[in-house]
PDB file of C-alpha atoms and ligand atoms in Angstrom:
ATOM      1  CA  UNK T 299       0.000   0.000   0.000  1.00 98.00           C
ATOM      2  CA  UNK T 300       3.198   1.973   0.495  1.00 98.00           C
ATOM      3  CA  UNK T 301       4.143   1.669  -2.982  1.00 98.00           C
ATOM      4  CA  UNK T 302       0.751   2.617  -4.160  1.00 98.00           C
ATOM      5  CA  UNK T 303       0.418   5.825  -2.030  1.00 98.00           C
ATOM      6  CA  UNK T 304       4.267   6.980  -3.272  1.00 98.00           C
ATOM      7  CA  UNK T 305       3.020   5.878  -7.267  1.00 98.00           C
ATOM      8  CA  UNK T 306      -0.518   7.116  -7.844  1.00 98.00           C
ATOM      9  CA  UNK T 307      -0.148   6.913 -11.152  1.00 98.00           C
ATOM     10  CA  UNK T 308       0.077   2.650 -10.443  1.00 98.00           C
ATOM     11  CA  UNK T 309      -3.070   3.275  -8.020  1.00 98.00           C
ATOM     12  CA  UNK T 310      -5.089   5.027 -10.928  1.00 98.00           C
ATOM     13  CA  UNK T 311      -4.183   2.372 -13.405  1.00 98.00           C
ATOM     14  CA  UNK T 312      -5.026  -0.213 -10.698  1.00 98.00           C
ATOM     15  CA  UNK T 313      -8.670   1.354 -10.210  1.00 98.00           C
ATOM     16  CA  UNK T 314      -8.821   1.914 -13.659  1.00 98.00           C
ATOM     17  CA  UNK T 315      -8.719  -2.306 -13.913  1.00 98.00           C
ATOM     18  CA  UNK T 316     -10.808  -2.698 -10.907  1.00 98.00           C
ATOM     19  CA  UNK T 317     -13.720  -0.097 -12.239  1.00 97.00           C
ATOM     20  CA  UNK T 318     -13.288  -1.717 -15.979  1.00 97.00           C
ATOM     21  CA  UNK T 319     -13.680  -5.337 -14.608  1.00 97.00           C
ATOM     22  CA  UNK T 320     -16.090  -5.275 -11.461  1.00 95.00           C
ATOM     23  CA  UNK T 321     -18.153  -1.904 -12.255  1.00 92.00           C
ATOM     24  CA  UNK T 322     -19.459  -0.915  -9.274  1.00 88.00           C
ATOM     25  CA  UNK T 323     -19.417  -4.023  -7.557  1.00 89.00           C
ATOM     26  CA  UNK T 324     -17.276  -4.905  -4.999  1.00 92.00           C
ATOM     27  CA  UNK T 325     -14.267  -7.283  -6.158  1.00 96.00           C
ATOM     28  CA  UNK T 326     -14.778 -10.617  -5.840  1.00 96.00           C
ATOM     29  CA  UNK T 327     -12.493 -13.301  -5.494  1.00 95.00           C
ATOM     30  CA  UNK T 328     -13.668 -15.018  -9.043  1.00 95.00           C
ATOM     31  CA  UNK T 329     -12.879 -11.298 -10.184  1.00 96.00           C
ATOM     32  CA  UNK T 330      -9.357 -11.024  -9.430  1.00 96.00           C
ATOM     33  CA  UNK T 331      -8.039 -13.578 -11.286  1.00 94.00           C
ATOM     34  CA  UNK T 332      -8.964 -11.417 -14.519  1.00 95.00           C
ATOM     35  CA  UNK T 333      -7.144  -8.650 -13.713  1.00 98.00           C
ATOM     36  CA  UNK T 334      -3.477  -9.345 -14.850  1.00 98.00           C
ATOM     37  CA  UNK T 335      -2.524  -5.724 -13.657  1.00 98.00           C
ATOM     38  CA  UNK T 336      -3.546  -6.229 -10.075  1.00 98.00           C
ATOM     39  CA  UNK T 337      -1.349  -9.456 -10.404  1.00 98.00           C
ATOM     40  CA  UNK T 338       1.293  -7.147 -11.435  1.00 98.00           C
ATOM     41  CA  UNK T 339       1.141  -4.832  -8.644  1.00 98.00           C
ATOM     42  CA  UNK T 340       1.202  -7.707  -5.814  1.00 98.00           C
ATOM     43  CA  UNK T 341       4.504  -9.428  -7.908  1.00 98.00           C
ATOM     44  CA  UNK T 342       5.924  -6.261  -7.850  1.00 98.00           C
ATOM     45  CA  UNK T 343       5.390  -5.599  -3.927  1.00 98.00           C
ATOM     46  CA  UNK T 344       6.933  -8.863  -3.280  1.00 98.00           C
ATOM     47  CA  UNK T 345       9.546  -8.672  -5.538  1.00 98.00           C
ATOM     48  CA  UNK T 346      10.564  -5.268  -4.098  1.00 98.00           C
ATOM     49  CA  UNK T 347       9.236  -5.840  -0.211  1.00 98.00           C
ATOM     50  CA  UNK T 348       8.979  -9.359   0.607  1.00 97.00           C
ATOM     51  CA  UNK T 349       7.206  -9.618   4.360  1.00 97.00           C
ATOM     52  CA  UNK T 350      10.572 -12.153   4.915  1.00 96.00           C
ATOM     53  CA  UNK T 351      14.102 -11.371   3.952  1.00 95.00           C
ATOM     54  CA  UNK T 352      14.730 -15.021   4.355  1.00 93.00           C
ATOM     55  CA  UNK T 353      13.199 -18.383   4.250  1.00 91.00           C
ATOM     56  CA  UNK T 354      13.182 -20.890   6.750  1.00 90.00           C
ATOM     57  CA  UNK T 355      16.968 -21.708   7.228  1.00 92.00           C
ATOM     58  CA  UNK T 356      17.752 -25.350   5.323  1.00 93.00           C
ATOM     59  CA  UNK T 357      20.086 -27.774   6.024  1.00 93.00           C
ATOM     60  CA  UNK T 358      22.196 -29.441   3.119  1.00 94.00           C
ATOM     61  CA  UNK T 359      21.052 -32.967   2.975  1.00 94.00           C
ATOM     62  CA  UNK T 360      24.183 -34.142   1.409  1.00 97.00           C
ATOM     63  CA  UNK T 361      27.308 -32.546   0.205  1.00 97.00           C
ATOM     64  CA  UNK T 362      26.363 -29.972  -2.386  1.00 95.00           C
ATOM     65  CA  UNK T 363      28.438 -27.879  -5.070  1.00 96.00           C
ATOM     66  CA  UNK T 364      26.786 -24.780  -5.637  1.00 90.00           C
ATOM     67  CA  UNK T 365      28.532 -22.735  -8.140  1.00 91.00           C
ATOM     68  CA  UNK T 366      32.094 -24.201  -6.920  1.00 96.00           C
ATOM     69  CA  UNK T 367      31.526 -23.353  -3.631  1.00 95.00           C
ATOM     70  CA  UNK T 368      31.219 -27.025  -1.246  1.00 97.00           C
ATOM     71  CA  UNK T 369      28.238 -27.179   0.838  1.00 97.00           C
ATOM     72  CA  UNK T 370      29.280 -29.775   3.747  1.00 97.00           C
ATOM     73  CA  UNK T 371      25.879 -31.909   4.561  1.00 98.00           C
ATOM     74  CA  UNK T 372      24.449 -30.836   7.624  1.00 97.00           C
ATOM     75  CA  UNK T 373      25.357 -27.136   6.901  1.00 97.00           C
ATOM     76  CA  UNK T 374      22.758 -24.192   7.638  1.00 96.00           C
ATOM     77  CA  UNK T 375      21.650 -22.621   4.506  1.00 93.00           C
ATOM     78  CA  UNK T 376      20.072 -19.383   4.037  1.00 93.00           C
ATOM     79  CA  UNK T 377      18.259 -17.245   0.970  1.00 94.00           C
ATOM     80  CA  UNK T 378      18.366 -14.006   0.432  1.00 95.00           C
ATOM     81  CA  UNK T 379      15.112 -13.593  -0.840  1.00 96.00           C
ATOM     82  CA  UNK T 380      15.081  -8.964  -0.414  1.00 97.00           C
ATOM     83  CA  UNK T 381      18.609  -9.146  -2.221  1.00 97.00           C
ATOM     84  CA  UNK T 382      17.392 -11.904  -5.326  1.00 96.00           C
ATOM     85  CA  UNK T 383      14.436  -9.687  -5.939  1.00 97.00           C
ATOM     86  CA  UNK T 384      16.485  -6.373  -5.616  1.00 97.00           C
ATOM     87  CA  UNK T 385      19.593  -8.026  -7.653  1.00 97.00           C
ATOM     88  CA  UNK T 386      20.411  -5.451 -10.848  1.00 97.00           C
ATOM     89  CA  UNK T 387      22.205  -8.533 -12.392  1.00 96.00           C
ATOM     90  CA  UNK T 388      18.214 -10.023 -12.666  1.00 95.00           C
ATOM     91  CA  UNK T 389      15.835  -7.133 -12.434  1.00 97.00           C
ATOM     92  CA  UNK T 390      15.997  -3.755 -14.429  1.00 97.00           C
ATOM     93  CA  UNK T 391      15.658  -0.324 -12.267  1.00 97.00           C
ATOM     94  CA  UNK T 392      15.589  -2.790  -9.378  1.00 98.00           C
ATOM     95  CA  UNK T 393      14.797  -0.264  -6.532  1.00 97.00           C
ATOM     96  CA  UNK T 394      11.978   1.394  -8.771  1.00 98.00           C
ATOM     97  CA  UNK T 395       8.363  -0.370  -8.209  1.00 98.00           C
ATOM     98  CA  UNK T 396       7.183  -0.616 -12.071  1.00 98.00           C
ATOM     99  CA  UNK T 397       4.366  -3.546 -12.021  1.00 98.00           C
ATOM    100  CA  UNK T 398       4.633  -2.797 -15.799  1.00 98.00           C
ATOM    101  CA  UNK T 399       7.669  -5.296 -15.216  1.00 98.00           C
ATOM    102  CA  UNK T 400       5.494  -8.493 -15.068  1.00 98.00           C
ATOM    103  CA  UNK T 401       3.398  -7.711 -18.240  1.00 98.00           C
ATOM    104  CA  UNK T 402       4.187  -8.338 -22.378  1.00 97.00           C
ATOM    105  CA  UNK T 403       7.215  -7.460 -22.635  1.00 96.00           C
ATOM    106  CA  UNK T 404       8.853  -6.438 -19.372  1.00 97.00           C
ATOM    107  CA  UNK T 405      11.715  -8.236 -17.312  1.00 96.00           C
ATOM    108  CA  UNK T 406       9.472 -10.308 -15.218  1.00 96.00           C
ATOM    109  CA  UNK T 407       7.413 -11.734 -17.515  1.00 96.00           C
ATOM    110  CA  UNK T 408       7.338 -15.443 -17.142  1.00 92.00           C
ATOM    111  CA  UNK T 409       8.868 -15.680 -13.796  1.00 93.00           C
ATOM    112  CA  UNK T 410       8.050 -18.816 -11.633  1.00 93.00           C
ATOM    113  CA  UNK T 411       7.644 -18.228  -7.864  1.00 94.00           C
ATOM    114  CA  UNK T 412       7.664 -21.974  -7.460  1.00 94.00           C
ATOM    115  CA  UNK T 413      11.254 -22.319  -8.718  1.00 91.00           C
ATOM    116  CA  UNK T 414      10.696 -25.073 -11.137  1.00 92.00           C
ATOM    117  CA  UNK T 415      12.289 -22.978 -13.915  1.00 89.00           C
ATOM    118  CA  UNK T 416      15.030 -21.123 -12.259  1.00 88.00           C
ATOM    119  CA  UNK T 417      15.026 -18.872  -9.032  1.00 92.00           C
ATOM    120  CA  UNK T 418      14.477 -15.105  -9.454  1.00 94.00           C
ATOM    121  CA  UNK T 419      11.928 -14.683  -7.352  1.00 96.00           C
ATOM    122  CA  UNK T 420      11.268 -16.254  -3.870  1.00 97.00           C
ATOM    123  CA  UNK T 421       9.123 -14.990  -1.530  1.00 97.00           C
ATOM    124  CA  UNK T 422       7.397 -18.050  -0.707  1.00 97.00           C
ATOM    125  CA  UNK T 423      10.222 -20.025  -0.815  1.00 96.00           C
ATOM    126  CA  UNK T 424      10.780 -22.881  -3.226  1.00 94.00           C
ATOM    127  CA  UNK T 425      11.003 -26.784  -3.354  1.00 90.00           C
ATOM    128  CA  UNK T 426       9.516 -29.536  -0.789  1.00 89.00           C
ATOM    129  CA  UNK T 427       9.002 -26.987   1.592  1.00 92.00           C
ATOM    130  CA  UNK T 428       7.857 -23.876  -0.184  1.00 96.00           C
ATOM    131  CA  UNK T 429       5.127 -22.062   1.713  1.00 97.00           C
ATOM    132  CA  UNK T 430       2.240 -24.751   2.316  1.00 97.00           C
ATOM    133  CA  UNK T 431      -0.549 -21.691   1.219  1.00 97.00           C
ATOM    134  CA  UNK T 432       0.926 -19.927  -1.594  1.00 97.00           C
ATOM    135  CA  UNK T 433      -2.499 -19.865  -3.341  1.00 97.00           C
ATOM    136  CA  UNK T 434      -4.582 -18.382  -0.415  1.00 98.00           C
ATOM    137  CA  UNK T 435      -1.994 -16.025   0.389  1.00 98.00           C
ATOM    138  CA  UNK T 436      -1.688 -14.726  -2.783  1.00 98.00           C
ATOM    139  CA  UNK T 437      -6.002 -14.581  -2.972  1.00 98.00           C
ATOM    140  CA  UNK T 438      -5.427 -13.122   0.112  1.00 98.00           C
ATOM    141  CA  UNK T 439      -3.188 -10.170  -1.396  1.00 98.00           C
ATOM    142  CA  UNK T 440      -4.801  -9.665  -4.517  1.00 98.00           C
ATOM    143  CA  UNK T 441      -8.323  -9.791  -3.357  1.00 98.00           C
ATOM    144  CA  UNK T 442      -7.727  -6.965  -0.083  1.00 98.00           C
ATOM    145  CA  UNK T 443      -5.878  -4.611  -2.166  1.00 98.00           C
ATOM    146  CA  UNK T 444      -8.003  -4.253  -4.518  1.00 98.00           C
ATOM    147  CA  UNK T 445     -10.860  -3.806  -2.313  1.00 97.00           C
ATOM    148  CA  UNK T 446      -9.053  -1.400  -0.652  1.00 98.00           C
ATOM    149  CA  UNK T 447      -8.216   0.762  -3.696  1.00 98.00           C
ATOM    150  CA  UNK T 448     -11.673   0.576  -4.753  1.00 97.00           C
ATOM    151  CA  UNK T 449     -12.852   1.754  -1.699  1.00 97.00           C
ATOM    152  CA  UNK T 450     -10.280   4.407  -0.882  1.00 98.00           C
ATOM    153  CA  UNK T 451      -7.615   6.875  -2.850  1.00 98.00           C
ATOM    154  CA  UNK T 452      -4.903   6.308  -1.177  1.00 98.00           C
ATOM    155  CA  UNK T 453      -3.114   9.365  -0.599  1.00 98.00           C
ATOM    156  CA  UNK T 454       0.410  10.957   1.150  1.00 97.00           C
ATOM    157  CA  UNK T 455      -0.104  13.241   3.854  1.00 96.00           C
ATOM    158  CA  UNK T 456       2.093  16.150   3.708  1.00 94.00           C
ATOM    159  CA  UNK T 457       4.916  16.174   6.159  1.00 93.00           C
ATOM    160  CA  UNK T 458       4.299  12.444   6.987  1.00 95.00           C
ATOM    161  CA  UNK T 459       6.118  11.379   3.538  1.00 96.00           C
ATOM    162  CA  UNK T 460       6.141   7.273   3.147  1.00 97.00           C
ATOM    163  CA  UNK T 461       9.705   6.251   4.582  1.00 98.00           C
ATOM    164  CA  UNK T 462      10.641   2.949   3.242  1.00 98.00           C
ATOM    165  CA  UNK T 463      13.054   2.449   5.712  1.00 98.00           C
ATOM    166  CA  UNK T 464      12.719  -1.456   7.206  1.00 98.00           C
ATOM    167  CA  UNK T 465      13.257  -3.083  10.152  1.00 97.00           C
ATOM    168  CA  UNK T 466      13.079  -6.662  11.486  1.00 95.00           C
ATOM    169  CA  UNK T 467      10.657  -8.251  13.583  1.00 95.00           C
ATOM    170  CA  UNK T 468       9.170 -11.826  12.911  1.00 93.00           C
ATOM    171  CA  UNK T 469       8.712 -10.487   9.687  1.00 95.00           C
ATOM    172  CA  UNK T 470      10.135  -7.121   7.972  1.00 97.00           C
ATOM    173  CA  UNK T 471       7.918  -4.240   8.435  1.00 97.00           C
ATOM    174  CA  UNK T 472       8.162  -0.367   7.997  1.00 98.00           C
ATOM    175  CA  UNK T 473      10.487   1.299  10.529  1.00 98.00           C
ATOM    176  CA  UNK T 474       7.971   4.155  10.349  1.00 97.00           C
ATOM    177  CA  UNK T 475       4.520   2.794  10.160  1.00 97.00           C
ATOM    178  CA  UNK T 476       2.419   4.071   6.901  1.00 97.00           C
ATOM    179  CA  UNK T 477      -0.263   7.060   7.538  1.00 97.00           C
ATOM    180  CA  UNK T 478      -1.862   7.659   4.392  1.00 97.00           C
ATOM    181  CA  UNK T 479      -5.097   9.898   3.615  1.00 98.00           C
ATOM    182  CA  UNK T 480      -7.849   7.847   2.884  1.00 98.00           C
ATOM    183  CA  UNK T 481      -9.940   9.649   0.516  1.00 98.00           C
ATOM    184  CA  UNK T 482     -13.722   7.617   0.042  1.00 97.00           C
ATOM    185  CA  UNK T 483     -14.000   7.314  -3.828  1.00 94.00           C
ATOM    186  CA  UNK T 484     -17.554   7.880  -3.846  1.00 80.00           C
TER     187      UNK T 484
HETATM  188  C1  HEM C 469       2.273 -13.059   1.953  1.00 73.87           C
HETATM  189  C2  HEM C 469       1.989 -14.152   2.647  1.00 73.87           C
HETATM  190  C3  HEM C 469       2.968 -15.280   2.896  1.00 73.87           C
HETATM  191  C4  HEM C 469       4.314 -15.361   2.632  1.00 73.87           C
HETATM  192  C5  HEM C 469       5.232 -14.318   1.976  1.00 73.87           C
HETATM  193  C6  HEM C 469       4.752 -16.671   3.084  1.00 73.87           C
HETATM  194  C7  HEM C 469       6.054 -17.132   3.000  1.00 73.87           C
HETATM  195  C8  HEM C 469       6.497 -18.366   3.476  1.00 73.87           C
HETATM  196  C9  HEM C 469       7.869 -18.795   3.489  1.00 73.87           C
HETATM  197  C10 HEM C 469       9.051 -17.963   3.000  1.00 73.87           C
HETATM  198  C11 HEM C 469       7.899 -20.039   4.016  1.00 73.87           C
HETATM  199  C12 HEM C 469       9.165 -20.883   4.259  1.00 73.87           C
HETATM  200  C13 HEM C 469       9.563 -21.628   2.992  1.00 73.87           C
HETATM  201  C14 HEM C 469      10.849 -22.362   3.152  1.00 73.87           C
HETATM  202  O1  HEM C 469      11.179 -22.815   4.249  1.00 73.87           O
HETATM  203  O2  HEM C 469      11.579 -22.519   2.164  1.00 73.87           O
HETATM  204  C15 HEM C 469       6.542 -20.423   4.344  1.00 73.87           C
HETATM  205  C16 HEM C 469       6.163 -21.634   4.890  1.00 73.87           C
HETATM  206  C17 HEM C 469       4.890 -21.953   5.253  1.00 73.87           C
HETATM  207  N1  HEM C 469       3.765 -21.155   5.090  1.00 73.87           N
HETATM  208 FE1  HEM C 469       3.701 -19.307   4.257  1.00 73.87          FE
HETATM  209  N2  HEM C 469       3.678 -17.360   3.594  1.00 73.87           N
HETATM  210  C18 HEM C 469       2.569 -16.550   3.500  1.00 73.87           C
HETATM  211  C19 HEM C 469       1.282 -16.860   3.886  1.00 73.87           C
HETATM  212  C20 HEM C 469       0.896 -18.062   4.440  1.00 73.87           C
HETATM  213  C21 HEM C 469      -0.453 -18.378   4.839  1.00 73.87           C
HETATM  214  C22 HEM C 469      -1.647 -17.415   4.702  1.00 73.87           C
HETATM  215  C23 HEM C 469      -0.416 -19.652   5.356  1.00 73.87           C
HETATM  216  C24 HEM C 469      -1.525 -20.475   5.935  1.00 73.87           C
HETATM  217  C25 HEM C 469      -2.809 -20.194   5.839  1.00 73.87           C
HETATM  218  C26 HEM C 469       0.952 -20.134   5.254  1.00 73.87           C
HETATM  219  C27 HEM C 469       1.391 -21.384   5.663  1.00 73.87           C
HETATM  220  C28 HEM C 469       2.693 -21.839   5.600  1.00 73.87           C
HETATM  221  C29 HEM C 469       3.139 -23.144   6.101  1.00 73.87           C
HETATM  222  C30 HEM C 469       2.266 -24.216   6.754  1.00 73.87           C
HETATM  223  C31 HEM C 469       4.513 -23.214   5.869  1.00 73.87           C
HETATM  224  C32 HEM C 469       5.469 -24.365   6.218  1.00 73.87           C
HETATM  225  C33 HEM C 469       5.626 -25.284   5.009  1.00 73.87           C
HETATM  226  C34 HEM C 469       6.621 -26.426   5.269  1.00 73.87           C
HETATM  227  O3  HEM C 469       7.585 -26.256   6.024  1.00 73.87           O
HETATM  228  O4  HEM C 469       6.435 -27.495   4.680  1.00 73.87           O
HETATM  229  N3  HEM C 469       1.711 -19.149   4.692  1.00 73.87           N
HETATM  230  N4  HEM C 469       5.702 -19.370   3.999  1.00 73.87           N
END
């Protein structure tokens, strides 16, 4: 919601999509899986701001070579998930939040979150033990923000500018909480 408050050029294109598919309806959840820019948006957010900065922490099975490096069996792994989806090496304009990214065309298109065709993107971890509700967490997303954006413009408050400083608790949150302007649309 961060991003969308600091871009609301994303948020008009977002309730643009959400006005185009669902009227004046509220968005339901059969609704948001025709809206390929509200998929966009979420990708982006957890390309750029995944809640955790690292998965579970693994332990190497067996000995592993990764890249020449030796991984002795029974070592603690961990991935950087923030740094993968921030890497300039992968992702073009890394730091900028462009959902554009994930549509015809852009960098992201294509990407796999499940990891079966290379990693790029993790946020849910990937393999055996990837996160056991991907699905419903990504409903989850999809379906409250875009209620929330059809309900509300959300809007910076002037001398309370988004910071999007981080810091780490069980998960990684905002350092300064976010105090937007909620402006009713109708
Ligand atoms: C944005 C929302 C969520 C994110 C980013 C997320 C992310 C993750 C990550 C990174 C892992 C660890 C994967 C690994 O060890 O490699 C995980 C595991 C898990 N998640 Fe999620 N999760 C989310 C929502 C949920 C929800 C809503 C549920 C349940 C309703 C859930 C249930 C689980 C379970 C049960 C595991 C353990 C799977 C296992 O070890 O086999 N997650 N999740």
């Amino acid at each position: 919601m961060a991003e969308l408050v600091k871009n609301p050029a994303v948020q008009e294109k977002l309730y643009d999509e959400i006005k185009t598919t669902c009227g004046d309806g509220e968005v339901s959840e059969e609704a948001v899986h025709s809206m390929p820019y509200l998929k966009a948006v979420i990708l982006e957010g957890l390309r750029k701001h995944p809640p955790g900065h690292f998965v579970l922490p693994h332990k190497a099975a067996e000995d592993m070579d990764v890249g020449g490096y030796l991984i002795p069996k029974g070592e603690t792994v961990n991935f950087m998930v923030a740094e993968m989806g921030r890497d300039g090496e992968e992702w073009d304009r890394p730091m900028e939040f462009v959902p554009e990214r994930f549509l015809e065309g852009g960098d992201g298109v294509g990407v796999d979150m499940t990891g079966t065709k290379g990693i790029r993107l993790m946020p849910f971890g990937v393999g055996p033990r990837i996160c056991a509700r991907l699905s419903i967490a990504m409903l989850h997303l999809e379906y409250f923000v875009a209620n929330m954006v059809r309900e509300f413009e959300w809007k910076e408050v002037p001398g309370d500018e988004v910071d999007f400083a981080e810091k780490r608790e069980f998960t990684t949150v905002m350092k300064k909480p976010l105090r937007p302007r909620l402006v009713p649309r109708n």
